[in-house]
Each structure stands twice: as structure tokens, then as C-alpha cells.
C-alpha positions as MATLAB code, in Angstrom:
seq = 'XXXXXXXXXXXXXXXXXXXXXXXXXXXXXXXXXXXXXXXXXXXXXXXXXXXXXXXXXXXXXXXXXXXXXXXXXXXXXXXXXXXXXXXXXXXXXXXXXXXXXXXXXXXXXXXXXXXXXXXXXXXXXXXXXXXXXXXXXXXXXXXXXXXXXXXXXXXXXXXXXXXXXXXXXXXXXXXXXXXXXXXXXXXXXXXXXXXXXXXXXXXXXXXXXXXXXXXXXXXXXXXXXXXXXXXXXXXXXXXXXXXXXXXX';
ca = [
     241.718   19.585  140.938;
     239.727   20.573  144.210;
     236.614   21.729  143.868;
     235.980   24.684  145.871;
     232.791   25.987  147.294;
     230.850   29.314  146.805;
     227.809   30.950  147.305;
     226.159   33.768  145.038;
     225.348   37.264  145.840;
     223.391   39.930  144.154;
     223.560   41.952  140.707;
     226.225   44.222  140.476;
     224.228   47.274  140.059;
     222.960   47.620  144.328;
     220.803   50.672  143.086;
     220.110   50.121  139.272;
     221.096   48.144  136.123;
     221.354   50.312  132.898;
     222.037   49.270  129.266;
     223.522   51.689  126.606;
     223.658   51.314  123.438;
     226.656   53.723  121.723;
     227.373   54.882  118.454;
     230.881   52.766  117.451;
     232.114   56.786  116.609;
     230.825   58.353  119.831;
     233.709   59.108  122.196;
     231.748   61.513  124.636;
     228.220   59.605  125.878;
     230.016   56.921  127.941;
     232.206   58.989  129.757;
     229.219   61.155  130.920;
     227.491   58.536  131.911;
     230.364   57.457  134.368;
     230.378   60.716  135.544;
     226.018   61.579  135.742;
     225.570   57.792  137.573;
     226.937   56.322  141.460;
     229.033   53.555  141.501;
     226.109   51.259  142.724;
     223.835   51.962  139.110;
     225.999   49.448  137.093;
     226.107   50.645  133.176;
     226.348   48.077  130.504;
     227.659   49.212  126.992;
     227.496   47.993  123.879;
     228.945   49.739  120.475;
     226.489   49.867  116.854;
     228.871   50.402  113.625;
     227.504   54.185  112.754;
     230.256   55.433  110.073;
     232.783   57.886  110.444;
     230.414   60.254  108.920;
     226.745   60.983  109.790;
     223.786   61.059  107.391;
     220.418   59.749  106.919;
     222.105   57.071  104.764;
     224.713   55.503  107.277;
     221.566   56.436  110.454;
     219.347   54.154  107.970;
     221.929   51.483  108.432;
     221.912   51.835  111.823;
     218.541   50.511  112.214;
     219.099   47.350  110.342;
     222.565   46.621  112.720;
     221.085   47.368  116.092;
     218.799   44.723  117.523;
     222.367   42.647  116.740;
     224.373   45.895  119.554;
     221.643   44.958  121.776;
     221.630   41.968  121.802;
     225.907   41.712  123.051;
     224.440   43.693  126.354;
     224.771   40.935  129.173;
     221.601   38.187  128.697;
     221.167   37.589  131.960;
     220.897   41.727  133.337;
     217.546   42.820  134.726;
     218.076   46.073  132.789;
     215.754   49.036  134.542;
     216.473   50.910  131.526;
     218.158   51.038  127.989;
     219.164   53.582  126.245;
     219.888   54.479  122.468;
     222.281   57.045  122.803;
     221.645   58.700  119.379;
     219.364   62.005  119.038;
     219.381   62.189  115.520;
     219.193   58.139  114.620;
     216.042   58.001  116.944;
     214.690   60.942  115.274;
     215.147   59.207  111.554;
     214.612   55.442  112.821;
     211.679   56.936  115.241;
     211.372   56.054  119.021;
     208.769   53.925  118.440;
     210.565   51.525  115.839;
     213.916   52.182  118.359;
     212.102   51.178  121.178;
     210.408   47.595  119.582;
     214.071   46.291  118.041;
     215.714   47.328  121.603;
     213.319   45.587  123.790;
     213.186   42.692  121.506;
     216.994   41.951  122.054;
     217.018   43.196  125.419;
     213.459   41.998  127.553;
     214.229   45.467  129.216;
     211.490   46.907  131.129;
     211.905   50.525  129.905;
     213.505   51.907  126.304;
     214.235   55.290  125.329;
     216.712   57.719  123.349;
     217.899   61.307  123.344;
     214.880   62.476  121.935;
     212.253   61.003  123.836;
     214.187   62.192  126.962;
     214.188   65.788  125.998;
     210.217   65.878  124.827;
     209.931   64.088  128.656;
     212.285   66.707  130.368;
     211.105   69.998  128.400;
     207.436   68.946  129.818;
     208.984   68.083  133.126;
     209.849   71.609  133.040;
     206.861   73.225  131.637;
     208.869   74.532  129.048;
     206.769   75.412  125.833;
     209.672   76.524  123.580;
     212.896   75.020  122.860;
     216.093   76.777  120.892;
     217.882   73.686  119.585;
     222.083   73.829  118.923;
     222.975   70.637  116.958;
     226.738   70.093  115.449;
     225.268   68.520  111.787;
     224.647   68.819  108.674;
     221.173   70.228  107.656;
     219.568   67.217  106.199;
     220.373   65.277  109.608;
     219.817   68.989  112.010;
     216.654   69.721  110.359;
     214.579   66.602  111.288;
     215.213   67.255  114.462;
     213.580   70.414  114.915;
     210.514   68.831  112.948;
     210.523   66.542  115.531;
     210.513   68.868  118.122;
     207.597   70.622  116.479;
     205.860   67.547  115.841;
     205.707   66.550  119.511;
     204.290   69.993  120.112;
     207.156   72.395  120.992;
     208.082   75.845  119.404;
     211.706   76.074  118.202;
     212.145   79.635  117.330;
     215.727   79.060  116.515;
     217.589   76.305  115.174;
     221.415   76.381  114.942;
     224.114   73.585  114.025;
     227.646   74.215  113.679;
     227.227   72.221  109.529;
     229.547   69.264  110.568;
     229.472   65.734  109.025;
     232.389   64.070  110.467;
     232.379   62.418  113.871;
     235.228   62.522  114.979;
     235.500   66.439  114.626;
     232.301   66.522  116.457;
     233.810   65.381  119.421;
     236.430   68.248  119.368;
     234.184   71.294  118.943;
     235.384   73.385  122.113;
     233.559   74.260  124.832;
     233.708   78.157  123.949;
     231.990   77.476  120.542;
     229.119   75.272  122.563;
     228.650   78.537  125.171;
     228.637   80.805  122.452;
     226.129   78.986  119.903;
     223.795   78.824  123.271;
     223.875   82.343  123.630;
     222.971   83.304  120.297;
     219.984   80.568  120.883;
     218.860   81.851  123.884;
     218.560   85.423  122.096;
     215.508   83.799  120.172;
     213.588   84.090  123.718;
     212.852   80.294  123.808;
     212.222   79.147  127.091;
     215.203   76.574  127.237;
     217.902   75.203  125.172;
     218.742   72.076  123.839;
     222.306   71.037  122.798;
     221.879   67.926  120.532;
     224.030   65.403  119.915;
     225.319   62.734  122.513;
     229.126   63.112  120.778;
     229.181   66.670  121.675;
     230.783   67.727  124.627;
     228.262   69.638  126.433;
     228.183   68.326  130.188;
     230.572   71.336  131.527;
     228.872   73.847  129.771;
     225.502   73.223  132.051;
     226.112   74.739  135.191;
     227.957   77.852  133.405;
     225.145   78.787  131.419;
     221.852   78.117  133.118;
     222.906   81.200  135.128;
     223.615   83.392  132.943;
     220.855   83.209  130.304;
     218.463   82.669  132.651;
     216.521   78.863  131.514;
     216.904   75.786  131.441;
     220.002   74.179  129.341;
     219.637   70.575  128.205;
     221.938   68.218  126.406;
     221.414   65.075  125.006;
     223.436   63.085  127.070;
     222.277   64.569  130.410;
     218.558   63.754  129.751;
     219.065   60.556  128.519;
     220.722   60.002  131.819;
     217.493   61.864  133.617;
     214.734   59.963  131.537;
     216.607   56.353  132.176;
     217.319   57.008  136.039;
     213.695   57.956  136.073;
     212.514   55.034  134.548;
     214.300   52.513  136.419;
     213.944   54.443  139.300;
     217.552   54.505  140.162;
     219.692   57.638  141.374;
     221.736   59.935  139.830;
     225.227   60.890  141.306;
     224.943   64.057  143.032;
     227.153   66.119  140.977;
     224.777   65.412  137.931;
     224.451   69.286  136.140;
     221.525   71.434  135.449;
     218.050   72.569  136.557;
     216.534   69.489  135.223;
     218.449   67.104  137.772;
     217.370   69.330  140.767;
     213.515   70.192  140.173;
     213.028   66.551  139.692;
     215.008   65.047  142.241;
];
């Protein structure tokens, strides 16, 4: 065998390495991130077992599995940022106790989640008031809102569209997202949230900010935000919403 020679280059991320940790059910978060990041922000993934259903038994679970999904991101990544890409795990496992098992596994510089991301992007905004839209059940939707309220934020209305199975999530229609944000934004809150990183939200952004007149957040998109921020790398141009382009 000949031995050949080589030299070594650079990470493969030119403007940003990113770490995501998915749900194993989640079919939506990843392909948004393709889509909110440039080619030169390289995005490692790696899948937690989560159930085919979601409740605060099977999100308790979660806790218990994930220092072992972050742990199978690369070892040798600088990671800017990871991300648990779960708004309502975070909210029962807390950010805090997210944040400690992720960085553990991971020596990442920054953590977050769904959740912290919105509270971070709602202030970002100024915006004192926040109508939540969530696809789940009430005993997984409810804590939530708390936590919303908790971290300071009025949420005069709370909707969710009473699912439990993931995989339906994933196919709730577009229409049904615009029209449960209209019927939130009649509450007079000052944005809206659309929870839930398996609901397809992205394309809904740009259609409704417009026409109700305030900010529209998803999970997905400021996860994207609060990680880009935090490892100070871009995000692609085409990235949706007010959020993206008061804080560029």
C-alpha cells in the first residue's frame, strides 16, 4: 500500500458550527433548519427516543435519555450553539436542568431550547403580551403558558388544536395554523407564538405578520434566531418574520 500525503483544513462550518438535538418523532425542525441557516453554518443532528405520543410521562423520559442524544453529536465540533429542539420538554425538564445535561455531553459554549428563545425574542421585541397556539393536549399546552407567565409575559389567550399523537402533528395544514393565529391575535396580545417545533409553521410567517399587524413567532424560527445569536453566526437571508429583520 502507498501511503499518500495530506494536509488538513478547517471545520466544516466557515461561518458557524451548530448542534441539534431532535425529537426521534419530529419530522419538521430539521428541515427548517436547512432552510433558516447558509450552507457555511454546518448543523449537526442527533435524534432522543420521545414516543409516538406526547405527555409529561414520555417528556419525563426524555430527560433521563438525553445527555446519551448529545453525546452522538460529533466529539471533536467546536459547537457555537446547541439546541434542544423541544418547547414543551424544556418547559417540563426546565431550561436550566436542559441546559446542565446538554453542556455536560457537549462542552458547547452556548445551550438553549424553544422556550428560552421565545422569552429572548419576545423581549428582543419589546413585546409584553404573547397569544400562544400550541397543537397538544392540555396537560402538556398548559405548562407552557405558565411558563410564559412565569418569565413575566401576559398570555391573554391560549389555544391548542388537543392533539397527542406526533405524527398527526406534523400534518395539521397550514390553513388550520393561519386560522388558529387569527383567532389569537383577536385577544389583542402584542405577538403570537406558534409552539411546537413538529408543527409546520415556517410558511405561515411572512403571510400573517401583515395581516394581523405583530409579530408571529414559531418555535423553530427562534430557536434558529436565539442559536445564530449566540454563536454569532448568520442566518440565510430568506429566514421569515419581523424577528429576523429588527435584529439583523
Amino acid at each position: 500500500m502507498t501511503r499518500l500525503r495530506y494536509e488538513l483544513m478547517g471545520p466544516i462550518g466557515t461561518r458557524g458550527t451548530l448542534g441539534l438535538i431532535v425529537l426521534q418523532v419530529d419530522e419538521t425542525v430539521e428541515q427548517d433548519f436547512r432552510r433558516l441557516f447558509p450552507p457555511e453554518v454546518a448543523l449537526h443532528v442527533s435524534r432522543i427516543p420521545s414516543g409516538a405520543d406526547l405527555n409529561p410521562d414520555t417528556i419525563a423520559q426524555m430527560e433521563h435519555a438525553l445527555p446519551q442524544a448529545a453525546g452522538l453529536l460529533p466529539p471533536d465540533a467546536e459547537f457555537g450553539a446547541v439546541g434542544y429542539a423541544c418547547t414543551s420538554g424544556t418547559t417540563l425538564i426546565g431550561a436550566a436542568r436542559v441546559a446542565e445535561l446538554v453542556r455536560a455531553a457537549t462542552g458547547a459554549r452556548a445551550v438553549t431550547d424553544p422556550l428560552s428563545a421565545a422569552f429572548a425574542a419576545l423581549r428582543a421585541l419589546e413585546a409584553r403580551s404573547v397569544a400562544i397556539v400550541s397543537p397538544y393536549i392540555e396537560s402538556v399546552a398548559e405548562p407552557i403558558r405558565r411558563a410564559f407567565e412565569a418569565a413575566g409575559f401576559a398570555v391573554p389567550a391560549a389555544l391548542s388544536f388537543g392533539e397527542e399523537v406526533e405524527a398527526r402533528v406534523a400534518r395539521i395544514d397550514a390553513a388550520s395554523v393561519r386560522t388558529a393565529a387569527r383567532q389569537a391575535a383577536a385577544s389583542g396580545a402584542e405577538a403570537i407564538f406558534l409552539s411546537c417545533t413538529n408543527l409546520r409553521t415556517l410558511d405561515v410567517i411572512a403571510q400573517l405578520e401583515p395581516e394581523l399587524g405583530r409579530p408571529v413567532l414559531s418555535s423553530n424560527q427562534v430557536l434558529a434566531w436565539h442559536m445564530a445569536r449566540l454563536a454569532g453566526a448568520p442566518l440565510s437571508e430568506a429566514a421569515p418574520g419581523r424577528l429576523v429583520h429588527r435584529t439583523r
